[in-house]
Amino acid sequence: MNNVFVYCEIEGTTVVEVAQELLTKGRKLANDLGVELHAIAVGAGIKGKVEEQILPYGVDKLFVFDDEKLFPYTSAPHTDILVSLFKEEQPQVCLMGATVIGRDLGPRVSSSLTSGLTADCTQLEIGSYDDKKAGKHYDKLLYQIRPAFGGNIVATIVNPDHRPQMATVRSGVMQKALYEGKAKGEVVYPEVAKYVNELSYVVKVLDRHVEAAKHNLKGAPIVVAGGYGVGSKEGFDLLFQLAKELHGEVGASRAAVDAGWVDHDRQIGQTGVTVHPKVYIALGISGQIQHIAGMQDSGIIISVNNDPDAPINQIADYVIHGTVEEVVPKMIKYYKQHSK
Amino acid sequence: MSLKIVVLAKQVPDTRNVGKDAMTAEGTVNRAALPAIFNPEDLNALEQALRIKEQHPGSTVGILTMGPPRAGEIIRQGLYRGADTGWLLTDRKFAGADTLATSYALAQAVKKIGDVDIILGGRQAIDGDTAQVGPQVAQKLGLNQVTYAEEVLKIEDGKATIRRHIDGGVETVEAPLPVLITVNGSAAPARPCNVKLVMKYKYATCPMERTGEEPWKELFDERPYLTLNQWSVADVDGDEVQCGLSGSPTKVKSVQNIVFQAKESKTLTGTDEDIDGLMKELLDEKIIG
């Protein structure tokens, strides 16, 4: 009762990375709250395959629901499982990744349980809250901190009275780490038919294509990112060259992605990937707040822009007044020269 | 097969390109200065609805929106593009609603509208950015949901076939009607307003939007379609406790404005000298290489 639960999204038999990031965070929250960390895995053919991807993160109890009808994901069966399980287990917190699945499942579960849900949290902490109107004081609530209003404000949300307190978090926002301490590591395999209404298997997946990620932008130590100032798809060729030299990855602002110059999966920002590289080189990026949200924790930020007032210059360590066509070839040239 | 389609739409402040005019002297956003627009992804949803209507003659498309009286503009924008009707849910008792309380109110309205075959909405709104209302309305109505839709491919034999985006790929699903579908911003853009429809509906208003002094007020009696449906909590048999702030499990503890923190930075030009020096410095300090 009253534990921290993490829903572990699974693709085939692989637990997605964001789930492991949330298990890491969940373990810390559970320690702060003095309770256990529980995990839920739902899929097909996962028994014996997912336990080792979940338990090492400090999980006290893992519930595995395995049935061939549970993959690919459809909304109703996964909702049924969480709702039924939560009615039994009465968790105080439930976390899930803010993925396509998480943002489909989270609201349906929270609506069923009349609980509060905060999407796309960038920070989670435990703290107290005073409801001045009702004259009530609450201790040890989950602070669900997230940007809103297009990223122009940061709000701290709490669910004082309703349970579970639910939050979704995007991939790459939290860091994953294996748990050094001791956790119970108990695994149970509940009978799926007891948790899912047979009528819930009503949406059919006719066709499905998933491509393995072509790059690891999220984990790249050096990011070469291009914005509208790159000017064209061909302009990005220069960026790919520079990234290759520096052993980095190429990212982009939303403007460049919307213009069709680069794939959507390279978009950095609130609705894209969050990165924490050692070096972030922003080329022709103005620095809309939604973009900054995805890269503000970078180590060194270098901005190349011919607009001296570009907002990104405010947070850059090096500001270069110039165009991308002018500067990038020189960067490649002098890098090669000096790194011999 | 004629279908009754409802589009959930929201009037939102335009948070996408906050220009200098909308910034205060302290570097924070002046929300009141942002123009109010039709939530972009709801326009994509409207486009899918209008296409379904075209494929299924006899179908109707209605715009359901919850907001203050001026949100009547959202219904007009829908009518100008080809929607048939609209409902404005407006009541002070809805104020302060989080997504759960909002979805409760919308679900009550959909029940009141009755016999709805398809509900379409944008994936998320650009002010809350939660993507929660769609699925929550679906759950409250006991409907199937398909989110992140790119295109409704066909509606046949009481089933909708939908192409949707999933993490790392795409999927085609088939869901029985009635169904709620949320549509991505990358789906087909909404058609422009039709001049004839603009001329027809430009005076269409909800009673609460009217001052009573309009020069064209005689038209309201002559043309009933100029009076938009306006519903309060009572009109949708709403339980006040589940509306507004009291129906909201989530509460905002605090809000911080984002202010750009200026940093000490080195300014360089694009000359060979400067870039040469930069790369050398980055290598020497082992920042790269």
XYZ file of C-alpha atoms in Angstrom, chain B residues 60-196:
137
model
C -22.791 16.788 -39.740
C -19.824 18.434 -38.037
C -20.323 20.427 -34.826
C -17.719 22.408 -32.890
C -17.779 22.018 -29.112
C -15.721 24.502 -27.137
C -15.505 25.445 -23.485
C -14.470 28.969 -22.641
C -15.507 32.558 -21.904
C -18.075 34.168 -24.232
C -15.464 35.361 -26.711
C -14.666 31.706 -27.463
C -17.717 31.912 -29.728
C -15.121 32.986 -32.281
C -13.915 29.373 -32.371
C -17.331 28.196 -33.496
C -17.436 30.893 -36.184
C -14.003 29.829 -37.435
C -15.358 26.293 -37.751
C -18.499 27.443 -39.554
C -16.420 29.502 -42.021
C -14.611 26.306 -43.018
C -17.665 24.117 -43.392
C -18.864 23.005 -39.965
C -22.641 22.870 -39.548
C -23.167 23.949 -35.981
C -21.480 24.557 -32.657
C -21.938 24.664 -28.908
C -20.233 27.035 -26.505
C -19.957 25.704 -22.979
C -19.634 28.795 -20.899
C -20.181 29.353 -17.205
C -18.160 30.961 -14.445
C -18.472 27.685 -12.582
C -16.104 26.103 -15.101
C -13.306 28.506 -14.173
C -10.103 27.096 -12.775
C -10.708 23.660 -14.253
C -7.777 21.326 -14.705
C -7.896 18.687 -17.443
C -10.080 16.314 -15.430
C -12.728 18.924 -14.645
C -12.596 20.150 -18.237
C -13.081 16.649 -19.608
C -16.011 16.129 -17.218
C -17.757 19.225 -18.573
C -17.053 18.301 -22.198
C -18.245 14.734 -21.651
C -21.505 16.026 -20.162
C -21.974 18.231 -23.216
C -21.335 15.328 -25.595
C -23.935 13.280 -23.706
C -26.373 16.157 -24.127
C -25.617 16.417 -27.850
C -26.381 12.699 -28.072
C -25.783 9.938 -30.645
C -22.302 11.115 -31.523
C -20.423 8.705 -33.822
C -16.988 10.319 -33.910
C -15.288 12.861 -31.695
C -12.154 14.522 -33.046
C -9.808 16.838 -31.203
C -6.285 18.093 -31.505
C -3.665 16.074 -29.704
C -2.867 18.922 -27.342
C -3.369 22.621 -26.758
C -0.492 25.062 -26.942
C -1.110 26.587 -23.540
C -1.443 23.552 -21.273
C 0.526 21.194 -23.565
C -0.834 18.175 -21.654
C -2.624 16.059 -24.319
C -4.879 14.804 -21.514
C -8.349 16.106 -22.288
C -8.958 13.888 -25.358
C -8.302 10.549 -23.603
C -10.066 11.712 -20.445
C -13.226 12.624 -22.366
C -13.048 9.215 -24.076
C -12.773 7.434 -20.738
C -15.681 9.354 -19.234
C -17.884 8.459 -22.189
C -16.661 4.847 -22.236
C -15.407 5.315 -25.797
C -12.511 3.766 -27.638
C -9.695 6.199 -28.229
C -7.047 6.500 -30.919
C -4.464 9.197 -30.254
C -1.660 10.690 -32.361
C -3.688 10.184 -35.552
C -2.166 11.337 -38.831
C -5.110 10.467 -41.044
C -8.517 8.852 -40.823
C -8.236 6.509 -43.798
C -11.817 5.310 -43.967
C -15.001 4.729 -42.037
C -16.768 1.532 -43.095
C -19.097 -1.008 -41.472
C -19.139 0.898 -38.238
C -15.331 0.936 -37.929
C -12.731 3.642 -38.371
C -9.356 2.817 -39.945
C -6.733 5.267 -38.804
C -3.060 5.763 -39.549
C -1.218 6.947 -36.478
C 2.203 7.874 -35.246
C 3.932 5.697 -32.630
C 7.370 6.114 -31.064
C 9.838 5.228 -33.792
C 7.259 4.517 -36.470
C 3.708 4.294 -37.735
C 0.752 2.028 -37.198
C -2.629 1.460 -38.830
C -5.450 0.607 -36.443
C -9.111 -0.230 -36.760
C -11.474 0.903 -34.020
C -15.216 0.383 -33.789
C -17.485 3.415 -33.671
C -18.201 5.429 -31.592
C -14.606 6.526 -31.208
C -12.603 9.519 -30.022
C -9.587 10.457 -32.136
C -6.860 12.999 -31.346
C -4.993 14.440 -34.309
C -1.364 15.527 -34.665
C -0.141 18.899 -35.847
C 1.658 17.079 -38.666
C -1.637 15.848 -40.118
C -3.238 17.617 -43.081
C -3.616 21.346 -42.475
C -7.087 22.865 -42.222
C -8.639 24.275 -45.361
C -8.983 28.070 -45.518
C -12.233 29.858 -44.691
C -14.781 29.855 -47.498
C -15.817 33.383 -48.511
C -19.510 32.505 -48.888
